[in-house]
Amino acid sequence: MMTDLTQPIELQFPPSIRFGTDALANLPTWVAEKGYEKPFVVADAVNAKRLALLGLGEVGCFGDVVPEPDIPNLKTAVQAAEGADLIIGFGGGSAMDLAKLVAVMVGQSLELSEISGPHRAPPRMVGLVQVPTTAGTGSEVGTRALVTDPETQSKVATESRHMLADLSIIDPMLTMSVPPFVTAATGVDAMAHCVEAFTSKRSHPIIDEYARQGIALVGRFLKRAVENGDDAEARVGLALAAFYGGVCLGPVNTTAGHATSYPLGTRHKLPHGIANALMFPHVLAANAAAVPEKTAIICEALGFATGSAEDIRAGAKAFCAALGLDMRLRAHGVPEDDLGNMADEAHAIRRLLDWNPVDLSRYDIFSLYTNAW
């Protein structure tokens, strides 16, 4: 209903977003115009070997970002960045999340516990640029970052407008070398951002349109990119889908899909993308009765018919399996005897579950894991 537009909403974007083929070529000019002299790159091991693509010559780099970064990983990155005047996140969501936190912490003698949660981080003393190399998280346009606390094995969320990049460069050509498995998993993650925002209790008509476009792009292009990584049109479509997913995260955010995926990462070290893919069909089916019209739109965009909850689960699993993903938790090293602990942990993530269209009990979540196992 159009009257839903009366709901207040705030959208925040980086002041500059550059999207398209070879957009990265503009980075050196921007850095020079802004007067930055000591850029520092936060990257994973793969992208630390591709620094020449940034066109900045010799730059400092923390190249040890791990797939599920934890607080020690963050502390090491902050120490390495000392003296920088510009932080550049170069990689997937983990690298960009760490870059956000490094940017607000460097030179300020802060612990994560002093800035975690909403709106506690101080203004940055350095610039921040985000350059995604996967089409998945949308972190390049967001204000949130997640790292794992190894003591509790739970994710610590930090949100602040000060973690919004000054410049986001989305160059789909950087994703051409991403292997099929990672392409599939990160593509489903991008779709999950859109789907969960679309079906959330706090969904909004403005965000719904970004979400619908993102879901449609994944339905159209993800299988093509998995089957042929050199398909430039498919890579561009997925980069745009990830961007739309990132926009959805800002004012609306995710729900049960991400809440149930987090223990897979924190407890069993599954990469975020595959964790989301494994839970996606089960959460979509569990929520279907509460949001039937939107579920039908999602199913149509992904190429399968709606129907009963079991039909929807089967259709979504088939969509993911067709991308080459083994959709069984046990195939990814998740032990059956930990499903109960995972359900406890996921059920406690109220910041996401309270907005799910269905109130999922701890037993409901345990059943989702059992079905996925």
Short mmCIF file of C-alpha atoms in Angstrom, two decimals:
data_model
loop_
_atom_site.label_atom_id
_atom_site.label_comp_id
_atom_site.label_asym_id
_atom_site.label_seq_id
_atom_site.Cartn_x
_atom_site.Cartn_y
_atom_site.Cartn_z
CA MET A 1 0.00 0.00 0.00
CA MET A 2 1.28 3.43 -0.89
CA THR A 3 0.24 4.71 2.53
CA ASP A 4 3.18 2.70 3.89
CA LEU A 5 5.34 5.48 2.46
CA THR A 6 4.30 7.53 5.47
CA GLN A 7 6.71 5.42 7.55
CA PRO A 8 9.85 7.45 8.26
CA ILE A 9 12.95 6.00 6.66
CA GLU A 10 16.54 7.17 6.25
CA LEU A 11 18.80 6.01 3.44
CA GLN A 12 22.52 6.67 3.73
CA PHE A 13 24.91 6.35 0.80
CA PRO A 14 28.61 7.06 0.40
CA PRO A 15 29.06 10.60 -1.00
CA SER A 16 30.50 9.06 -4.16
CA ILE A 17 29.68 5.70 -5.74
CA ARG A 18 31.40 4.74 -8.97
CA PHE A 19 29.95 1.72 -10.74
CA GLY A 20 30.94 0.04 -13.97
CA THR A 21 33.67 -1.50 -16.06
CA ASP A 22 37.12 -0.08 -15.26
CA ALA A 23 35.71 2.26 -12.59
CA LEU A 24 38.76 1.40 -10.49
CA ALA A 25 41.00 3.32 -12.91
CA ASN A 26 39.73 6.57 -11.33
CA LEU A 27 41.03 5.76 -7.84
CA PRO A 28 44.54 7.31 -8.17
CA THR A 29 43.08 10.62 -9.39
CA TRP A 30 40.61 10.73 -6.52
CA VAL A 31 43.33 9.98 -3.96
CA ALA A 32 45.53 12.74 -5.38
CA GLU A 33 42.68 15.27 -5.50
CA LYS A 34 41.83 14.59 -1.86
CA GLY A 35 45.46 15.01 -0.86
CA TYR A 36 45.95 11.62 0.76
CA GLU A 37 49.61 10.65 1.05
CA LYS A 38 49.62 7.43 3.08
CA PRO A 39 46.93 5.08 1.81
CA PHE A 40 46.72 1.71 3.55
CA VAL A 41 44.94 -1.34 2.16
CA VAL A 42 43.00 -3.92 4.20
CA ALA A 43 42.73 -7.10 2.13
CA ASP A 44 42.56 -10.87 2.23
CA ALA A 45 45.53 -12.94 1.08
CA VAL A 46 44.25 -13.26 -2.49
CA ASN A 47 43.68 -9.55 -3.05
CA ALA A 48 46.88 -8.58 -1.22
CA LYS A 49 48.61 -10.02 -4.28
CA ARG A 50 46.57 -7.77 -6.60
CA LEU A 51 47.44 -4.37 -5.14
CA ALA A 52 48.83 -3.22 -8.50
CA LEU A 53 45.21 -3.06 -9.75
CA LEU A 54 44.63 -0.10 -7.44
CA GLY A 55 47.14 1.97 -9.41
CA LEU A 56 48.62 3.55 -6.29
CA GLY A 57 52.17 2.26 -6.52
CA GLU A 58 53.75 1.10 -3.27
CA VAL A 59 51.15 1.11 -0.49
CA GLY A 60 51.00 -0.32 3.00
CA CYS A 61 48.81 -3.37 3.32
CA PHE A 62 47.36 -5.67 5.94
CA GLY A 63 46.82 -8.76 3.81
CA ASP A 64 45.79 -11.28 6.43
CA VAL A 65 42.03 -10.76 6.66
CA VAL A 66 40.48 -14.16 7.39
CA PRO A 67 37.09 -15.33 6.06
CA GLU A 68 35.36 -14.90 9.44
CA PRO A 69 37.47 -12.14 11.04
CA ASP A 70 37.70 -12.07 14.81
CA ILE A 71 38.78 -9.46 17.34
CA PRO A 72 42.49 -10.48 17.28
CA ASN A 73 42.46 -10.18 13.47
CA LEU A 74 40.99 -6.68 13.83
CA LYS A 75 43.53 -5.60 16.46
CA THR A 76 46.42 -6.68 14.26
CA ALA A 77 44.96 -4.75 11.32
CA VAL A 78 44.52 -1.57 13.39
CA GLN A 79 48.13 -1.76 14.59
CA ALA A 80 49.40 -2.30 11.04
CA ALA A 81 47.49 0.76 9.78
CA GLU A 82 49.05 3.18 12.26
CA GLY A 83 50.13 6.36 10.50
CA ALA A 84 47.82 5.96 7.49
CA ASP A 85 45.59 8.81 6.33
CA LEU A 86 43.37 6.69 4.05
CA ILE A 87 42.04 3.16 4.57
CA ILE A 88 41.06 1.12 1.49
CA GLY A 89 38.98 -2.02 1.92
CA PHE A 90 39.88 -4.35 -0.97
CA GLY A 91 38.17 -7.72 -1.06
CA GLY A 92 34.93 -9.34 0.01
CA GLY A 93 32.75 -8.47 2.96
CA SER A 94 35.30 -9.51 5.57
CA ALA A 95 37.96 -7.14 4.23
CA MET A 96 35.50 -4.27 3.87
CA ASP A 97 34.03 -4.82 7.35
CA LEU A 98 37.51 -4.76 8.89
CA ALA A 99 38.37 -1.67 6.85
CA LYS A 100 35.39 0.16 8.35
CA LEU A 101 36.44 -0.68 11.87
CA VAL A 102 40.11 0.09 11.23
CA ALA A 103 39.08 3.48 9.82
CA VAL A 104 37.26 4.54 13.00
CA MET A 105 39.77 2.97 15.39
CA VAL A 106 43.18 3.84 13.94
CA GLY A 107 44.98 6.57 15.87
CA GLN A 108 42.26 6.70 18.54
CA SER A 109 43.33 4.06 21.12
CA LEU A 110 39.94 2.36 21.12
CA GLU A 111 38.83 -1.17 21.89
CA LEU A 112 36.01 -2.76 19.91
CA SER A 113 33.93 -2.96 23.10
CA GLU A 114 34.00 0.83 23.29
CA ILE A 115 32.38 1.31 19.87
CA SER A 116 30.32 -1.85 19.25
CA GLY A 117 26.56 -1.61 18.98
CA PRO A 118 24.68 1.23 17.29
CA HIS A 119 26.04 4.77 16.88
CA ARG A 120 28.95 4.65 19.34
CA ALA A 121 31.91 4.88 16.98
CA PRO A 122 33.64 8.29 16.84
CA PRO A 123 34.22 10.32 13.69
CA ARG A 124 37.06 8.97 11.55
CA MET A 125 40.44 10.63 11.54
CA VAL A 126 41.22 9.08 8.15
CA GLY A 127 39.55 8.65 4.77
CA LEU A 128 37.77 5.44 3.75
CA VAL A 129 37.40 3.82 0.33
CA GLN A 130 35.71 0.49 -0.34
CA VAL A 131 36.50 -1.67 -3.39
CA PRO A 132 34.56 -4.97 -3.47
CA THR A 133 36.04 -7.91 -5.37
CA THR A 134 33.04 -10.22 -4.91
CA ALA A 135 29.36 -9.70 -5.67
CA GLY A 136 27.79 -10.60 -2.38
CA THR A 137 27.78 -8.61 0.83
CA GLY A 138 27.06 -5.07 -0.33
CA SER A 139 29.31 -3.96 2.54
CA GLU A 140 30.80 -1.30 0.29
CA VAL A 141 27.76 0.94 0.77
CA GLY A 142 26.88 0.06 4.36
CA THR A 143 27.39 1.36 7.88
CA ARG A 144 27.68 -1.99 9.68
CA ALA A 145 30.58 -4.33 10.39
CA LEU A 146 30.66 -7.75 12.01
CA VAL A 147 33.55 -9.51 13.72
CA THR A 148 33.59 -12.61 15.90
CA ASP A 149 34.36 -12.56 19.61
CA PRO A 150 36.40 -15.76 20.09
CA GLU A 151 35.45 -15.96 23.77
CA THR A 152 31.71 -16.15 23.12
CA GLN A 153 31.85 -17.47 19.52
CA SER A 154 29.28 -14.86 18.59
CA LYS A 155 29.32 -12.00 16.12
CA VAL A 156 29.76 -8.48 17.44
CA ALA A 157 27.89 -5.91 15.35
CA THR A 158 29.00 -2.30 15.09
CA GLU A 159 26.97 0.33 13.25
CA SER A 160 27.85 3.97 12.65
CA ARG A 161 27.47 6.57 9.95
CA HIS A 162 31.18 7.23 10.51
CA MET A 163 31.87 3.83 8.95
CA LEU A 164 30.25 4.86 5.67
CA ALA A 165 32.87 5.12 2.93
CA ASP A 166 33.84 8.41 1.32
CA LEU A 167 34.07 6.56 -2.00
CA SER A 168 32.78 3.18 -3.11
CA ILE A 169 34.13 1.77 -6.36
CA ILE A 170 32.13 -1.15 -7.76
CA ASP A 171 34.05 -2.49 -10.75
CA PRO A 172 32.48 -5.77 -11.91
CA MET A 173 35.66 -6.70 -13.77
CA LEU A 174 37.32 -7.33 -10.39
CA THR A 175 34.92 -10.26 -9.87
CA MET A 176 35.77 -12.05 -13.13
CA SER A 177 38.37 -14.27 -11.44
CA VAL A 178 36.10 -15.36 -8.56
CA PRO A 179 35.76 -19.17 -8.76
CA PRO A 180 32.36 -20.81 -9.36
CA PHE A 181 31.73 -21.97 -5.77
CA VAL A 182 32.45 -18.52 -4.31
CA THR A 183 30.44 -16.85 -7.08
CA ALA A 184 27.46 -19.05 -6.22
CA ALA A 185 27.68 -18.59 -2.45
CA THR A 186 28.20 -14.83 -2.53
CA GLY A 187 25.44 -14.43 -5.10
CA VAL A 188 22.98 -16.22 -2.83
CA ASP A 189 24.15 -13.98 0.03
CA ALA A 190 23.32 -10.89 -2.06
CA MET A 191 19.92 -12.36 -2.83
CA ALA A 192 19.35 -13.20 0.86
CA HIS A 193 19.92 -9.56 1.80
CA CYS A 194 17.19 -8.58 -0.64
CA VAL A 195 14.80 -11.39 0.29
CA GLU A 196 15.07 -10.85 4.04
CA ALA A 197 14.59 -7.08 3.76
CA PHE A 198 11.67 -7.64 1.35
CA THR A 199 9.88 -9.94 3.82
CA SER A 200 10.91 -8.19 7.06
CA LYS A 201 8.35 -6.75 9.46
CA ARG A 202 9.97 -3.37 8.87
CA SER A 203 10.02 -3.63 5.08
CA HIS A 204 9.39 -0.35 3.30
CA PRO A 205 8.09 0.36 -0.24
CA ILE A 206 11.25 2.26 -1.17
CA ILE A 207 13.51 -0.62 -0.11
CA ASP A 208 11.10 -3.18 -1.59
CA GLU A 209 11.91 -1.90 -5.07
CA TYR A 210 15.66 -2.29 -4.55
CA ALA A 211 15.00 -5.76 -3.15
CA ARG A 212 12.84 -6.89 -6.08
CA GLN A 213 15.42 -5.71 -8.58
CA GLY A 214 18.21 -7.47 -6.70
CA ILE A 215 16.34 -10.76 -6.51
CA ALA A 216 15.47 -10.58 -10.22
CA LEU A 217 19.10 -9.91 -11.16
CA VAL A 218 20.31 -12.93 -9.18
CA GLY A 219 17.62 -15.10 -10.75
CA ARG A 220 18.67 -13.96 -14.21
CA PHE A 221 22.45 -13.89 -13.92
CA LEU A 222 23.83 -16.04 -11.10
CA LYS A 223 23.76 -19.40 -12.88
CA ARG A 224 25.29 -17.79 -15.96
CA ALA A 225 28.19 -16.38 -13.94
CA VAL A 226 28.77 -19.70 -12.19
CA GLU A 227 28.87 -21.56 -15.50
CA ASN A 228 31.01 -18.96 -17.26
CA GLY A 229 33.05 -16.63 -15.10
CA ASP A 230 33.99 -14.56 -18.14
CA ASP A 231 30.36 -13.61 -18.83
CA ALA A 232 30.76 -9.85 -18.42
CA GLU A 233 27.03 -9.08 -18.55
CA ALA A 234 26.34 -11.61 -15.79
CA ARG A 235 29.15 -10.21 -13.63
CA VAL A 236 27.79 -6.68 -14.01
CA GLY A 237 24.28 -7.87 -13.13
CA LEU A 238 25.49 -9.58 -9.97
CA ALA A 239 27.58 -6.59 -8.90
CA LEU A 240 24.43 -4.48 -9.18
CA ALA A 241 22.42 -7.08 -7.23
CA ALA A 242 25.01 -6.99 -4.43
CA PHE A 243 24.83 -3.18 -4.38
CA TYR A 244 21.02 -3.32 -4.13
CA GLY A 245 21.37 -5.84 -1.30
CA GLY A 246 23.69 -3.44 0.49
CA VAL A 247 21.11 -0.69 0.17
CA CYS A 248 18.51 -3.02 1.70
CA LEU A 249 20.76 -3.66 4.71
CA GLY A 250 20.93 -0.01 5.74
CA PRO A 251 17.43 0.97 6.86
CA VAL A 252 15.81 -2.51 7.00
CA ASN A 253 18.50 -5.21 7.44
CA THR A 254 18.17 -9.00 7.54
CA THR A 255 16.08 -11.40 9.62
CA ALA A 256 16.06 -15.14 10.37
CA GLY A 257 18.16 -16.21 7.40
CA HIS A 258 21.19 -14.38 8.68
CA ALA A 259 20.45 -15.13 12.34
CA THR A 260 20.52 -18.86 11.60
CA SER A 261 23.56 -18.59 9.35
CA TYR A 262 25.80 -16.83 11.88
CA PRO A 263 26.47 -19.88 14.10
CA LEU A 264 27.63 -21.76 11.01
CA GLY A 265 30.37 -19.17 10.62
CA THR A 266 31.29 -18.53 14.23
CA ARG A 267 31.14 -22.15 15.42
CA HIS A 268 32.16 -24.07 12.30
CA LYS A 269 34.04 -21.50 10.19
CA LEU A 270 31.79 -21.69 7.15
CA PRO A 271 32.21 -18.65 4.90
CA HIS A 272 29.31 -16.23 5.22
CA GLY A 273 28.03 -16.79 1.69
CA ILE A 274 27.67 -20.56 1.86
CA ALA A 275 26.22 -20.32 5.39
CA ASN A 276 23.43 -18.10 4.05
CA ALA A 277 22.86 -20.32 1.04
CA LEU A 278 22.44 -23.41 3.24
CA MET A 279 19.73 -21.77 5.36
CA PHE A 280 17.97 -19.77 2.63
CA PRO A 281 15.46 -22.43 1.43
CA HIS A 282 14.42 -23.38 4.94
CA VAL A 283 13.80 -19.83 6.16
CA LEU A 284 12.01 -18.85 2.93
CA ALA A 285 9.63 -21.78 3.42
CA ALA A 286 9.14 -21.09 7.13
CA ASN A 287 8.16 -17.49 6.44
CA ALA A 288 6.01 -18.13 3.36
CA ALA A 289 2.62 -18.30 5.05
CA ALA A 290 3.14 -14.90 6.70
CA VAL A 291 4.15 -13.14 3.46
CA PRO A 292 2.54 -15.15 0.65
CA GLU A 293 2.44 -12.43 -2.02
CA LYS A 294 6.08 -11.48 -1.56
CA THR A 295 7.13 -15.12 -1.41
CA ALA A 296 5.40 -15.70 -4.74
CA ILE A 297 7.36 -12.81 -6.26
CA ILE A 298 10.62 -14.30 -4.96
CA CYS A 299 9.83 -17.77 -6.29
CA GLU A 300 8.90 -16.43 -9.71
CA ALA A 301 12.09 -14.38 -9.93
CA LEU A 302 14.18 -17.45 -9.12
CA GLY A 303 12.35 -19.63 -11.61
CA PHE A 304 10.26 -22.03 -9.54
CA ALA A 305 6.59 -22.25 -8.65
CA THR A 306 5.19 -21.31 -5.29
CA GLY A 307 2.95 -23.71 -3.38
CA SER A 308 3.17 -25.42 -0.03
CA ALA A 309 6.03 -24.74 2.36
CA GLU A 310 7.61 -28.02 1.24
CA ASP A 311 7.25 -27.02 -2.43
CA ILE A 312 8.95 -23.70 -1.72
CA ARG A 313 11.77 -25.35 0.24
CA ALA A 314 12.33 -27.86 -2.56
CA GLY A 315 12.30 -25.18 -5.24
CA ALA A 316 14.79 -22.97 -3.40
CA LYS A 317 17.07 -25.94 -2.65
CA ALA A 318 16.99 -26.91 -6.32
CA PHE A 319 17.88 -23.34 -7.31
CA CYS A 320 20.94 -23.43 -5.05
CA ALA A 321 21.89 -27.00 -5.95
CA ALA A 322 21.85 -26.06 -9.64
CA LEU A 323 24.67 -23.63 -8.81
CA GLY A 324 26.81 -26.55 -7.67
CA LEU A 325 26.20 -26.09 -3.94
CA ASP A 326 25.81 -29.14 -1.72
CA MET A 327 22.87 -28.08 0.41
CA ARG A 328 23.45 -30.41 3.38
CA LEU A 329 25.00 -28.97 6.54
CA ARG A 330 26.80 -32.24 7.17
CA ALA A 331 28.58 -31.95 3.82
CA HIS A 332 30.24 -28.79 5.15
CA GLY A 333 31.50 -30.31 8.40
CA VAL A 334 28.66 -29.27 10.71
CA PRO A 335 28.20 -32.00 13.37
CA GLU A 336 24.67 -33.11 14.19
CA ASP A 337 25.34 -32.97 17.92
CA ASP A 338 25.90 -29.21 17.75
CA LEU A 339 22.55 -28.30 16.19
CA GLY A 340 21.02 -27.64 19.61
CA ASN A 341 23.82 -25.27 20.61
CA MET A 342 23.47 -23.50 17.27
CA ALA A 343 19.73 -23.10 17.86
CA ASP A 344 20.40 -21.56 21.27
CA GLU A 345 22.87 -19.12 19.77
CA ALA A 346 20.72 -18.17 16.79
CA HIS A 347 17.58 -17.71 18.91
CA ALA A 348 19.43 -15.14 21.01
CA ILE A 349 20.10 -12.85 18.02
CA ARG A 350 17.05 -10.71 18.72
CA ARG A 351 18.27 -7.70 16.71
CA LEU A 352 17.43 -9.77 13.61
CA LEU A 353 14.82 -12.30 14.74
CA ASP A 354 12.49 -9.70 16.23
CA TRP A 355 11.88 -8.43 12.68
CA ASN A 356 11.28 -11.82 11.08
CA PRO A 357 7.71 -12.11 9.71
CA VAL A 358 7.21 -15.28 11.81
CA ASP A 359 8.09 -15.61 15.48
CA LEU A 360 10.51 -18.55 15.47
CA SER A 361 10.93 -20.40 18.74
CA ARG A 362 14.16 -22.08 19.72
CA TYR A 363 12.57 -25.40 18.71
CA ASP A 364 11.53 -23.94 15.32
CA ILE A 365 15.14 -22.93 14.67
CA PHE A 366 16.38 -26.36 15.77
CA SER A 367 13.94 -27.87 13.25
CA LEU A 368 15.34 -25.63 10.50
CA TYR A 369 18.83 -26.89 11.26
CA THR A 370 17.61 -30.50 11.38
CA ASN A 371 15.99 -30.15 7.96
CA ALA A 372 19.14 -28.56 6.60
CA TRP A 373 21.48 -31.15 8.11
#
